[in-house]
Short mmCIF file of C-alpha atoms (C1' of nucleotides) in Angstrom, two decimals:
data_model
loop_
_atom_site.label_atom_id
_atom_site.label_comp_id
_atom_site.label_asym_id
_atom_site.label_seq_id
_atom_site.Cartn_x
_atom_site.Cartn_y
_atom_site.Cartn_z
CA MET A 1 33.57 3.94 -88.56
CA SER A 2 31.74 7.05 -88.25
CA LYS A 3 32.41 9.99 -85.78
CA GLN A 4 28.40 9.07 -84.24
CA ASP A 5 29.17 5.17 -84.58
CA MET A 6 32.27 5.98 -82.05
CA ILE A 7 30.58 8.18 -79.88
CA ALA A 8 28.02 6.06 -79.63
CA GLN A 9 30.22 2.86 -78.85
CA ASP A 10 31.98 5.17 -76.77
CA LEU A 11 28.96 6.07 -74.70
CA ALA A 12 27.60 2.77 -74.78
CA GLU A 13 30.63 0.95 -73.12
CA LYS A 14 30.60 3.86 -70.55
CA ILE A 15 26.84 2.90 -69.48
CA HIS A 16 27.93 -0.67 -69.72
CA HIS A 17 31.00 0.40 -67.09
CA GLY A 18 28.93 1.76 -64.89
CA LEU A 19 30.07 5.48 -65.41
CA TYR A 20 26.74 6.03 -66.43
CA CYS A 21 23.81 4.42 -64.15
CA PRO A 22 20.40 3.38 -64.76
CA GLY A 23 18.83 6.66 -63.67
CA ASP A 24 21.47 9.34 -64.42
CA TYR A 25 21.11 11.85 -66.69
CA LEU A 26 24.12 11.39 -69.67
CA PRO A 27 25.74 15.27 -69.94
CA SER A 28 23.50 17.30 -72.36
CA GLU A 29 23.82 17.13 -75.78
CA HIS A 30 25.75 20.81 -75.67
CA GLN A 31 28.44 19.52 -73.21
CA LEU A 32 29.10 16.42 -75.11
CA THR A 33 29.38 18.25 -78.12
CA ASP A 34 32.10 20.19 -76.15
CA LEU A 35 33.48 16.95 -74.63
CA TYR A 36 33.73 15.03 -78.17
CA GLY A 37 34.52 18.20 -79.81
CA THR A 38 31.89 18.10 -82.56
CA SER A 39 28.30 19.41 -84.03
CA ARG A 40 25.48 18.72 -82.24
CA GLU A 41 23.39 17.26 -85.00
CA THR A 42 26.52 14.11 -84.88
CA ILE A 43 25.96 14.09 -80.85
CA ARG A 44 22.08 13.64 -81.65
CA SER A 45 23.00 11.05 -84.12
CA ALA A 46 24.55 8.92 -81.55
CA LEU A 47 22.08 9.45 -78.99
CA SER A 48 19.29 8.09 -81.22
CA GLN A 49 21.13 5.02 -82.03
CA LEU A 50 21.38 4.16 -77.63
CA ASN A 51 17.99 5.44 -77.84
CA ASP A 52 17.07 2.73 -80.56
CA LEU A 53 18.78 0.38 -78.49
CA GLY A 54 16.91 0.76 -75.26
CA LEU A 55 19.94 1.53 -73.85
CA ILE A 56 18.47 5.56 -72.78
CA GLN A 57 15.37 7.45 -73.18
CA LYS A 58 15.32 11.45 -74.50
CA ILE A 59 13.01 13.18 -72.37
CA LYS A 60 12.02 16.73 -74.07
CA GLY A 61 13.57 19.62 -71.75
CA LYS A 62 15.08 17.55 -69.62
CA GLY A 63 18.09 15.04 -71.09
CA SER A 64 18.95 11.44 -72.10
CA ILE A 65 18.82 8.93 -68.81
CA VAL A 66 20.12 6.22 -68.90
CA LEU A 67 17.64 2.74 -69.02
CA ASP A 68 18.53 -0.68 -66.63
CA TYR A 69 16.92 -2.82 -69.09
CA GLN A 70 19.97 -4.45 -70.21
CA LYS A 71 20.29 -5.76 -66.92
CA PHE A 72 17.55 -7.91 -66.82
CA THR A 73 16.63 -8.96 -70.31
CA PHE A 74 19.69 -8.54 -72.82
CA PRO A 75 18.06 -8.53 -76.29
CA VAL A 76 17.89 -11.73 -78.01
CA SER A 77 16.04 -10.46 -80.76
CA GLY A 78 17.74 -8.47 -83.68
CA ILE A 79 19.71 -9.96 -85.96
CA THR A 80 22.69 -11.52 -83.51
CA SER A 81 24.26 -14.70 -84.13
CA PHE A 82 24.34 -17.41 -81.82
CA GLN A 83 27.92 -17.38 -81.57
CA GLU A 84 27.65 -13.72 -80.52
CA LEU A 85 25.03 -14.29 -77.84
CA ASN A 86 27.55 -17.26 -76.37
CA GLN A 87 29.99 -15.28 -76.13
CA LYS A 88 28.14 -11.89 -74.57
CA LEU A 89 26.23 -14.19 -72.04
CA GLY A 90 29.52 -16.50 -71.23
CA MET A 91 27.10 -19.69 -72.01
CA HIS A 92 29.81 -21.80 -72.89
CA ALA A 93 27.34 -23.52 -75.66
CA VAL A 94 29.22 -26.56 -77.68
CA THR A 95 28.00 -26.71 -80.98
CA THR A 96 28.09 -30.04 -83.39
CA VAL A 97 28.18 -29.29 -87.12
CA LEU A 98 25.67 -32.40 -88.14
CA LYS A 99 26.07 -31.51 -92.21
CA ASN A 100 27.38 -29.05 -94.24
CA GLU A 101 26.71 -29.48 -97.99
CA PRO A 102 25.52 -28.08 -101.13
CA CYS A 103 21.98 -28.58 -101.26
CA THR A 104 19.36 -27.77 -103.98
CA SER A 105 15.63 -27.80 -102.12
CA ILE A 106 14.41 -25.27 -99.67
CA PRO A 107 11.88 -25.50 -97.03
CA GLN A 108 8.06 -25.36 -97.66
CA TYR A 109 8.03 -22.28 -95.67
CA PHE A 110 10.66 -20.53 -98.06
CA VAL A 111 9.09 -21.48 -101.04
CA ASN A 112 6.13 -19.88 -99.60
CA ARG A 113 7.52 -16.68 -99.56
CA GLY A 114 8.77 -16.30 -102.72
CA VAL A 115 12.14 -17.91 -102.42
CA ASP A 116 12.94 -20.27 -105.45
CA ALA A 117 12.57 -23.66 -104.94
CA ASP A 118 15.88 -25.01 -106.46
CA GLN A 119 17.91 -22.49 -104.75
CA PRO A 120 21.30 -23.71 -104.94
CA SER A 121 22.65 -23.57 -101.31
CA ILE A 122 25.43 -24.89 -98.49
CA TYR A 123 23.34 -26.73 -96.31
CA ILE A 124 23.94 -26.92 -92.28
CA GLU A 125 22.94 -28.61 -89.61
CA ARG A 126 24.07 -27.57 -85.83
CA LEU A 127 23.33 -28.74 -82.67
CA ARG A 128 23.70 -26.41 -79.86
CA MET A 129 24.35 -28.40 -76.35
CA ILE A 130 24.80 -26.23 -73.24
CA ASP A 131 25.53 -28.54 -69.92
CA HIS A 132 25.51 -31.71 -72.35
CA GLU A 133 21.71 -31.26 -73.09
CA PRO A 134 20.47 -30.74 -76.59
CA VAL A 135 19.12 -26.91 -76.74
CA VAL A 136 18.77 -25.50 -80.09
CA ILE A 137 19.43 -27.17 -83.51
CA ASP A 138 20.15 -24.89 -86.35
CA ARG A 139 19.40 -25.55 -90.20
CA ASP A 140 20.87 -23.04 -92.22
CA PHE A 141 20.83 -22.61 -95.97
CA LEU A 142 23.06 -20.26 -97.18
CA LEU A 143 22.50 -19.11 -100.90
CA THR A 144 24.74 -19.53 -104.13
CA PRO A 145 25.69 -17.17 -104.46
CA PRO A 146 26.86 -14.95 -102.91
CA ILE A 147 28.34 -17.94 -100.85
CA ASP A 148 30.00 -20.65 -102.59
CA GLU A 149 31.09 -22.95 -99.13
CA ILE A 150 31.73 -22.53 -95.78
CA PRO A 151 35.10 -23.98 -94.21
CA GLN A 152 34.33 -26.92 -91.59
CA LYS A 153 36.20 -24.74 -89.09
CA VAL A 154 33.50 -21.23 -90.02
CA ALA A 155 30.49 -23.68 -89.26
CA GLU A 156 31.60 -24.94 -85.96
CA ASN A 157 32.43 -21.46 -85.15
CA SER A 158 30.71 -17.91 -86.22
CA LEU A 159 29.56 -17.52 -89.84
CA TYR A 160 28.64 -14.14 -89.25
CA ASP A 161 32.41 -13.55 -89.12
CA TYR A 162 32.84 -15.26 -91.96
CA ILE A 163 30.15 -13.67 -93.61
CA GLU A 164 31.03 -9.98 -92.69
CA GLY A 165 34.93 -10.70 -92.61
CA GLU A 166 36.07 -12.91 -95.29
CA LEU A 167 33.66 -12.33 -97.66
CA GLY A 168 32.97 -8.72 -96.70
CA LEU A 169 29.21 -8.97 -97.14
CA ASP A 170 27.33 -6.32 -95.50
CA ILE A 171 24.56 -7.62 -93.51
CA SER A 172 21.84 -5.56 -92.91
CA TYR A 173 18.24 -6.73 -92.31
CA ALA A 174 16.21 -9.73 -91.39
CA SER A 175 12.89 -11.05 -90.92
CA LYS A 176 11.97 -13.57 -88.73
CA GLU A 177 8.53 -15.41 -87.61
CA ILE A 178 7.94 -17.44 -84.02
CA THR A 179 5.90 -20.34 -84.20
CA VAL A 180 5.00 -23.65 -82.25
CA GLU A 181 4.81 -26.85 -83.71
CA LYS A 182 5.18 -30.17 -83.63
CA ALA A 183 8.53 -31.37 -84.17
CA ASP A 184 9.39 -34.15 -86.58
CA ASP A 185 11.19 -37.35 -85.78
CA GLU A 186 14.42 -36.28 -86.52
CA VAL A 187 14.27 -33.14 -84.42
CA ALA A 188 12.86 -34.87 -81.42
CA ALA A 189 15.01 -37.22 -81.13
CA GLN A 190 17.67 -34.73 -81.47
CA LEU A 191 16.31 -32.52 -78.86
CA LYS A 192 15.61 -35.25 -76.97
CA LEU A 193 11.36 -33.80 -76.46
CA THR A 194 8.92 -35.76 -74.57
CA GLY A 195 4.77 -35.59 -74.40
CA ASP A 196 3.41 -33.48 -77.04
CA GLN A 197 6.81 -33.03 -78.37
CA LEU A 198 6.46 -29.32 -79.52
CA VAL A 199 8.90 -27.13 -80.49
CA VAL A 200 9.49 -23.35 -80.77
CA VAL A 201 10.78 -22.82 -84.32
CA VAL A 202 12.40 -19.43 -85.76
CA ARG A 203 12.05 -18.85 -89.34
CA SER A 204 14.58 -15.76 -90.67
CA LEU A 205 15.09 -14.76 -93.79
CA SER A 206 17.99 -12.76 -93.63
CA PHE A 207 19.32 -9.65 -96.52
CA LEU A 208 22.45 -7.93 -97.79
CA ASN A 209 22.52 -4.20 -97.36
CA ASP A 210 21.94 -4.51 -101.48
CA THR A 211 18.16 -6.18 -100.51
CA THR A 212 20.25 -9.86 -101.64
CA LEU A 213 18.92 -12.66 -99.77
CA PHE A 214 21.76 -14.59 -98.63
CA GLN A 215 20.06 -16.53 -96.07
CA LEU A 216 17.62 -18.79 -94.45
CA THR A 217 17.24 -20.29 -91.19
CA GLU A 218 15.27 -22.78 -89.17
CA SER A 219 16.22 -22.73 -85.61
CA TYR A 220 14.45 -25.65 -82.95
CA HIS A 221 14.29 -24.26 -79.73
CA ARG A 222 13.64 -27.26 -76.78
CA PRO A 223 10.49 -24.97 -75.58
CA ASP A 224 11.90 -25.47 -71.66
CA LYS A 225 14.97 -23.81 -72.83
CA PHE A 226 13.25 -20.94 -75.12
CA LYS A 227 13.82 -17.15 -73.86
CA PHE A 228 13.09 -14.29 -76.48
CA SER A 229 13.73 -11.08 -75.49
CA ASP A 230 12.69 -7.52 -76.87
CA PHE A 231 12.92 -3.86 -76.50
CA ALA A 232 10.18 -2.25 -78.68
CA ARG A 233 9.37 1.93 -79.04
CA ARG A 234 6.15 2.83 -79.59
CA GLN A 235 5.63 3.56 -83.66
CA LYS A 236 4.95 7.34 -84.38
CA ILE A 237 3.43 6.59 -87.41
CA LYS A 238 0.45 4.42 -88.23
CA LEU A 239 0.79 1.89 -91.40
CA LYS A 240 -3.09 1.23 -92.16
CA MET B 1 2.91 16.18 -86.28
CA SER B 2 5.85 17.13 -87.17
CA LYS B 3 6.98 17.91 -90.75
CA GLN B 4 9.02 14.67 -91.07
CA ASP B 5 6.42 12.80 -89.63
CA MET B 6 3.91 13.47 -92.13
CA ILE B 7 6.77 13.04 -94.69
CA ALA B 8 6.67 9.71 -93.34
CA GLN B 9 3.12 9.08 -93.01
CA ASP B 10 2.46 10.20 -96.42
CA LEU B 11 5.52 7.89 -98.13
CA ALA B 12 4.30 4.67 -95.95
CA GLU B 13 0.78 5.41 -97.42
CA LYS B 14 1.62 5.61 -100.83
CA ILE B 15 3.89 2.48 -100.48
CA HIS B 16 0.61 0.44 -98.77
CA HIS B 17 -1.44 2.01 -101.83
CA GLY B 18 0.75 0.79 -104.34
CA LEU B 19 1.92 4.45 -106.06
CA TYR B 20 5.50 2.64 -105.10
CA CYS B 21 5.66 -0.93 -105.29
CA PRO B 22 7.88 -3.44 -103.95
CA GLY B 23 11.56 -3.51 -106.03
CA ASP B 24 11.17 0.11 -106.88
CA TYR B 25 13.16 3.11 -106.11
CA LEU B 26 11.34 6.14 -104.49
CA PRO B 27 12.55 9.60 -105.76
CA SER B 28 16.08 10.39 -104.89
CA GLU B 29 16.24 12.60 -101.71
CA HIS B 30 16.87 15.65 -103.87
CA GLN B 31 13.51 15.19 -105.94
CA LEU B 32 11.55 14.38 -102.45
CA THR B 33 13.00 17.61 -101.37
CA ASP B 34 11.37 19.10 -103.85
CA LEU B 35 8.22 17.59 -103.67
CA TYR B 36 7.46 18.06 -100.44
CA GLY B 37 9.52 21.47 -100.38
CA THR B 38 11.65 20.79 -97.43
CA SER B 39 15.49 20.71 -96.54
CA ARG B 40 16.98 16.95 -97.35
CA GLU B 41 17.76 16.20 -93.85
CA THR B 42 13.86 16.86 -93.40
CA ILE B 43 13.45 13.99 -96.11
CA ARG B 44 15.96 12.18 -94.77
CA SER B 45 14.18 11.76 -90.75
CA ALA B 46 11.52 10.65 -92.61
CA LEU B 47 13.46 8.05 -94.76
CA SER B 48 15.32 6.87 -91.78
CA GLN B 49 11.49 6.09 -90.26
CA LEU B 50 10.61 4.24 -93.33
CA ASN B 51 13.66 2.40 -92.84
CA ASP B 52 13.60 1.20 -89.16
CA LEU B 53 10.05 0.19 -89.52
CA GLY B 54 11.44 -2.25 -92.43
CA LEU B 55 9.48 -0.83 -95.13
CA ILE B 56 12.18 0.31 -97.58
CA GLN B 57 16.35 -0.08 -97.56
CA LYS B 58 18.58 2.85 -98.12
CA ILE B 59 21.61 1.83 -100.21
CA LYS B 60 24.67 4.34 -100.47
CA GLY B 61 24.93 5.34 -103.93
CA LYS B 62 21.51 3.90 -105.68
CA GLY B 63 18.49 5.20 -103.68
CA SER B 64 15.87 3.84 -101.41
CA ILE B 65 13.92 0.56 -102.51
CA VAL B 66 10.92 -0.47 -101.32
CA LEU B 67 10.93 -3.70 -99.69
CA ASP B 68 8.13 -6.33 -99.74
CA TYR B 69 8.62 -7.77 -96.16
CA GLN B 70 4.77 -6.62 -95.16
CA LYS B 71 3.20 -8.23 -97.49
CA PHE B 72 4.12 -11.58 -96.10
CA THR B 73 4.59 -11.18 -92.65
CA PHE B 74 3.46 -8.36 -90.91
CA PRO B 75 5.48 -7.33 -87.62
CA VAL B 76 3.63 -8.14 -84.46
CA SER B 77 6.93 -7.11 -82.92
CA GLY B 78 6.80 -3.32 -81.05
CA ILE B 79 4.21 -2.07 -78.70
CA THR B 80 1.00 -2.71 -80.56
CA SER B 81 -2.33 -3.53 -78.32
CA PHE B 82 -4.24 -6.63 -79.49
CA GLN B 83 -7.31 -4.09 -80.73
CA GLU B 84 -4.87 -2.20 -83.16
CA LEU B 85 -3.55 -5.74 -84.40
CA ASN B 86 -7.08 -6.84 -85.13
CA GLN B 87 -7.96 -3.77 -86.67
CA LYS B 88 -5.09 -3.77 -89.09
CA LEU B 89 -5.33 -7.80 -90.29
CA GLY B 90 -9.22 -7.92 -89.95
CA MET B 91 -9.18 -10.11 -87.61
CA HIS B 92 -12.79 -9.85 -86.10
CA ALA B 93 -11.80 -10.58 -82.82
CA VAL B 94 -14.31 -11.19 -80.13
CA THR B 95 -12.57 -9.73 -76.69
CA THR B 96 -14.63 -10.80 -73.41
CA VAL B 97 -13.80 -8.71 -70.27
CA LEU B 98 -13.41 -11.63 -66.97
CA LYS B 99 -12.26 -9.29 -64.58
CA ASN B 100 -11.35 -5.36 -64.26
CA GLU B 101 -10.95 -4.74 -60.52
CA PRO B 102 -8.20 -2.73 -58.21
CA CYS B 103 -5.33 -5.32 -57.23
CA THR B 104 -2.48 -4.55 -54.59
CA SER B 105 -0.27 -7.73 -55.51
CA ILE B 106 1.85 -8.29 -58.46
CA PRO B 107 3.06 -11.52 -60.12
CA GLN B 108 6.00 -12.51 -59.25
CA TYR B 109 8.19 -12.43 -62.57
CA PHE B 110 7.28 -8.61 -62.09
CA VAL B 111 8.67 -8.48 -58.61
CA ASN B 112 11.62 -10.15 -59.95
CA ARG B 113 12.10 -6.83 -61.85
CA GLY B 114 11.83 -4.39 -59.54
CA VAL B 115 8.21 -4.01 -59.49
CA ASP B 116 6.85 -3.04 -55.62
CA ALA B 117 5.59 -6.40 -54.45
CA ASP B 118 2.38 -3.99 -53.18
CA GLN B 119 2.49 -1.64 -56.18
CA PRO B 120 -1.53 -0.76 -56.77
CA SER B 121 -2.60 -1.31 -59.94
CA ILE B 122 -6.44 -2.17 -61.90
CA TYR B 123 -6.18 -6.13 -62.96
CA ILE B 124 -7.70 -6.66 -66.15
CA GLU B 125 -7.92 -9.85 -67.71
CA ARG B 126 -9.46 -10.14 -71.03
CA LEU B 127 -10.02 -13.66 -73.32
CA ARG B 128 -9.72 -13.19 -76.70
CA MET B 129 -11.74 -15.49 -79.68
CA ILE B 130 -11.50 -15.94 -82.88
CA ASP B 131 -13.96 -17.90 -84.67
CA HIS B 132 -16.02 -19.09 -81.22
CA GLU B 133 -12.26 -20.52 -80.35
CA PRO B 134 -10.07 -19.19 -77.03
CA VAL B 135 -6.71 -18.07 -78.54
CA VAL B 136 -5.43 -15.57 -76.03
CA ILE B 137 -5.65 -14.78 -72.42
CA ASP B 138 -4.39 -11.02 -71.17
CA ARG B 139 -3.86 -10.06 -68.07
CA ASP B 140 -2.90 -6.60 -67.56
CA PHE B 141 -2.07 -5.05 -64.25
CA LEU B 142 -2.46 -1.03 -64.85
CA LEU B 143 -0.30 1.37 -62.35
CA THR B 144 -1.92 3.46 -59.93
CA PRO B 145 -0.70 6.17 -60.94
CA PRO B 146 -0.82 7.13 -63.54
CA ILE B 147 -4.09 5.27 -64.04
CA ASP B 148 -6.92 5.21 -61.41
CA GLU B 149 -9.80 3.09 -63.29
CA ILE B 150 -10.42 1.60 -66.43
CA PRO B 151 -14.16 2.16 -67.67
CA GLN B 152 -15.94 -0.87 -69.02
CA LYS B 153 -16.26 0.02 -72.21
CA VAL B 154 -12.50 0.85 -72.49
CA ALA B 155 -11.86 -2.43 -71.05
CA GLU B 156 -13.67 -3.71 -74.18
CA ASN B 157 -12.57 -1.94 -76.40
CA SER B 158 -8.69 -0.38 -76.77
CA LEU B 159 -6.85 0.32 -73.52
CA TYR B 160 -4.26 2.34 -75.64
CA ASP B 161 -6.75 4.90 -76.79
CA TYR B 162 -7.79 5.26 -74.01
CA ILE B 163 -4.37 6.09 -72.34
CA GLU B 164 -2.82 7.85 -75.02
CA GLY B 165 -6.30 9.92 -76.02
CA GLU B 166 -8.50 10.30 -73.10
CA LEU B 167 -5.23 10.24 -70.02
CA GLY B 168 -3.30 12.27 -72.37
CA LEU B 169 0.42 10.19 -71.42
CA ASP B 170 2.67 9.01 -73.83
CA ILE B 171 3.16 5.54 -74.36
CA SER B 172 7.33 5.20 -74.91
CA TYR B 173 8.70 1.73 -74.92
CA ALA B 174 8.52 -1.92 -73.56
CA SER B 175 10.46 -4.57 -72.74
CA LYS B 176 9.03 -7.83 -73.64
CA GLU B 177 10.05 -11.64 -73.63
CA ILE B 178 8.46 -15.16 -74.70
CA THR B 179 8.58 -18.13 -73.57
CA VAL B 180 6.74 -21.44 -73.49
CA GLU B 181 5.26 -22.70 -69.70
CA LYS B 182 3.12 -25.28 -68.44
CA ALA B 183 0.04 -23.39 -67.96
CA ASP B 184 -2.22 -23.28 -64.62
CA ASP B 185 -4.99 -25.02 -64.33
CA GLU B 186 -7.40 -21.69 -65.08
CA VAL B 187 -5.42 -20.54 -68.36
CA ALA B 188 -5.78 -24.35 -69.38
CA ALA B 189 -9.49 -24.13 -68.49
CA GLN B 190 -10.09 -20.89 -70.48
CA LEU B 191 -7.91 -21.78 -73.44
CA LYS B 192 -8.98 -25.53 -73.65
CA LEU B 193 -5.53 -26.78 -73.63
CA THR B 194 -4.63 -30.38 -74.13
CA GLY B 195 -1.91 -32.83 -74.10
CA ASP B 196 1.13 -31.10 -71.99
CA GLN B 197 -1.07 -27.82 -71.85
CA LEU B 198 1.73 -25.49 -72.52
CA VAL B 199 1.29 -22.24 -73.27
CA VAL B 200 3.68 -19.32 -74.38
CA VAL B 201 3.43 -16.38 -72.66
CA VAL B 202 4.53 -12.99 -73.50
CA ARG B 203 5.08 -10.94 -70.59
CA SER B 204 5.79 -7.07 -71.12
CA LEU B 205 6.71 -3.85 -69.03
CA SER B 206 5.89 -0.97 -70.46
CA PHE B 207 6.33 2.70 -69.53
CA LEU B 208 5.72 6.43 -70.65
CA ASN B 209 8.32 8.61 -72.19
CA ASP B 210 9.35 9.96 -68.71
CA THR B 211 10.26 6.20 -68.01
CA THR B 212 6.95 5.96 -65.38
CA LEU B 213 6.44 2.04 -65.31
CA PHE B 214 2.54 1.85 -66.26
CA GLN B 215 2.13 -1.37 -67.47
CA LEU B 216 2.75 -4.75 -66.69
CA THR B 217 1.19 -7.74 -69.23
CA GLU B 218 0.79 -11.26 -68.74
CA SER B 219 -0.62 -12.43 -72.36
CA TYR B 220 -0.89 -16.77 -72.47
CA HIS B 221 -0.97 -17.75 -75.98
CA ARG B 222 -2.53 -21.06 -77.41
CA PRO B 223 0.54 -22.44 -78.70
CA ASP B 224 -1.04 -23.42 -82.17
CA LYS B 225 -2.40 -20.32 -82.69
CA PHE B 226 0.61 -18.12 -82.15
CA LYS B 227 2.65 -16.21 -84.09
CA PHE B 228 5.07 -13.82 -83.63
CA SER B 229 6.49 -11.70 -86.50
CA ASP B 230 9.91 -9.40 -86.58
CA PHE B 231 11.92 -6.98 -88.49
CA ALA B 232 14.94 -6.41 -87.48
CA ARG B 233 18.09 -4.81 -88.60
CA ARG B 234 22.07 -5.69 -87.64
CA GLN B 235 23.00 -3.28 -85.19
CA LYS B 236 26.13 -1.44 -85.93
CA ILE B 237 27.67 -0.84 -82.31
CA LYS B 238 28.03 -3.57 -80.41
CA LEU B 239 27.33 -4.03 -76.69
CA LYS B 240 30.15 -6.06 -74.54
"C1'" DT C 1 37.27 -4.86 -128.04
"C1'" DT C 2 38.56 -4.07 -123.86
"C1'" DT C 3 40.30 -0.42 -120.44
"C1'" DT C 4 40.44 4.27 -118.52
"C1'" DA C 5 39.12 8.37 -117.26
"C1'" DT C 6 35.33 11.53 -115.98
"C1'" DA C 7 31.20 13.23 -115.05
"C1'" DT C 8 26.72 12.61 -112.84
"C1'" DC C 9 23.73 10.87 -110.42
"C1'" DC C 10 22.70 9.29 -105.79
"C1'" DT C 11 23.35 8.80 -100.17
"C1'" DG C 12 26.32 9.39 -96.01
"C1'" DT C 13 28.08 12.42 -92.73
"C1'" DA C 14 29.39 16.70 -90.81
"C1'" DT C 15 28.99 21.59 -89.29
"C1'" DA C 16 26.83 25.69 -87.75
"C1'" DG C 17 22.78 28.38 -87.45
"C1'" DA C 18 17.76 29.25 -85.86
"C1'" DC C 19 13.86 28.89 -83.71
"C1'" DA C 20 10.23 26.05 -81.33
"C1'" DA C 21 8.86 23.76 -76.86
"C1'" DG C 22 9.04 21.07 -72.69
"C1'" DT C 23 11.56 21.53 -67.68
"C1'" DT C 24 12.88 23.94 -63.36
"C1'" DG C 25 14.44 26.97 -60.09
"C1'" DT C 26 14.42 32.07 -58.88
"C1'" DC C 27 12.22 35.57 -57.45
"C1'" DA C 28 9.16 39.11 -57.26
"C1'" DA C 29 4.28 40.01 -56.56
"C1'" DC C 30 0.11 39.22 -54.16
"C1'" DG D 1 2.61 30.67 -48.20
"C1'" DT D 2 1.12 30.81 -53.38
"C1'" DT D 3 1.02 32.68 -57.38
"C1'" DG D 4 2.87 33.98 -61.38
"C1'" DA D 5 6.47 35.72 -64.61
"C1'" DC D 6 10.83 34.82 -65.97
"C1'" DA D 7 15.28 32.98 -67.38
"C1'" DA D 8 18.26 29.41 -68.41
"C1'" DC D 9 18.86 25.14 -68.73
"C1'" DT D 10 16.74 21.21 -71.92
"C1'" DT D 11 15.69 18.18 -76.49
"C1'" DG D 12 12.82 18.83 -81.12
"C1'" DT D 13 12.83 20.27 -85.60
"C1'" DC D 14 14.05 22.25 -89.77
"C1'" DT D 15 17.22 24.76 -92.67
"C1'" DA D 16 21.73 25.87 -95.68
"C1'" DT D 17 25.54 24.26 -96.85
"C1'" DA D 18 29.83 21.25 -98.04
"C1'" DC D 19 32.37 16.94 -98.84
"C1'" DA D 20 33.08 11.89 -99.05
"C1'" DG D 21 32.35 8.08 -101.07
"C1'" DG D 22 29.56 4.70 -103.79
"C1'" DA D 23 27.51 3.15 -108.32
"C1'" DT D 24 26.60 4.07 -113.39
"C1'" DA D 25 26.95 5.73 -118.02
"C1'" DT D 26 29.07 7.49 -121.47
"C1'" DA D 27 33.09 8.88 -124.04
"C1'" DA D 28 38.37 9.10 -124.66
"C1'" DA D 29 42.22 6.37 -124.72
"C1'" DA D 30 44.36 1.95 -125.17
#
DNA sequence: TTTTATATCCTGTATAGACAAGTTGTCAAC
DNA sequence: GTTGACAACTTGTCTATACAGGATATAAAA
């Protein structure tokens, strides 16, 4: 872990623990330079990370002010596994692994986006329940290679811990799409949907640092239990 | 506009025009240093912007590779106005301004998040239609101050052009939340909803660079017309 | 042929210094 | 009291340099 990461981590924790409160200014970059014994650019890199996360707002000529966004709406955006969210939010969700088997066909959505239709993968289907109510069904396709198999214990817990820890792969980015669709009968039954049987579908393609695609996911959310929070910054450069 | 912004803009356009194609490597940082006649750190800042946007992927020891994410799912995340999307995607949407009037009460959602219940604002309600079909209803509350009034012509076109251009305000960041709810009768009628009358609600609070809140928005989307695309990078620092 | 160095690209990180530009308080001049 | 110049802070940008460490091709050694 680099200096700038450690400083960013340290400041994030201090903000979280209330040492720096929303509305407060952080010490100036010059002061942080002395505090951490590094150069100003290293401090600036750390602050830039916090800025991107929405933890602080940098204001030219004034300083870096702590934002209170986190208090209300925790970001459910980004690449965050269900298990990570579960821990952070203290949700006490229960995961049931419905399927965990090799598979050689991929949903049409992903084929349309250039994935080979016969791409071998491990198919994992999991039901997430909170307070004995079905909330989400995750259908994951873990591509082979780079992933050969998923131990049952891993499927029950954190996929990402296993991929990053055991396999040593470098999860880097994902594209994500949210739509609302009519659920198929299987999903409708599993989520105990009523009425129009509308379900929120989150589909994502996840990539390693070397741009290798390693995971396809379809998440089906009960609409009344679905919430997506995001923090966004206005883009400086315009894409035409 | 700074050097790094101009370089980022220039590279983004070259990628868009196919001068650099998905899968290609950009010239190395050293080569770009010569091309643009700047220092390496300036080049790196520019590349970092493209990296954040998901236009490229930086790989240590190899180079910066152009991603093809943009081709399939254009990011509808971030702070982007409907009018900006309309232009970029060539949607030919038609906007009807239903209301544009001073207002002194704010929806409960925003009050719960700390906004003063009696906060004065300009209330603008707009219906967006594509191919003569109602798609979205936007309910905007533009806070007074910093915004005193919205000319009718502006409400029909781009709010953000006016706020950034005419008023010279510096739009910086927003928090956003997506849920699915039962529509009230007014929205249901305007969007011609059927069945369960479920509607996708996007609520956001938008802020200026100096952390001033200036806009509250409730967007009601017809579920069958709703699509949200996002590009996300895995966070290096962990928020507990 | 296979393996092992090695040179040489690349990006990542860190440092030090300089100047521009926004913000704020002070203090003198009016 | 008000205004305006100024100094002293802040962050933003840019430069130049250095070294670490990953990736890769080539050449030497086994």
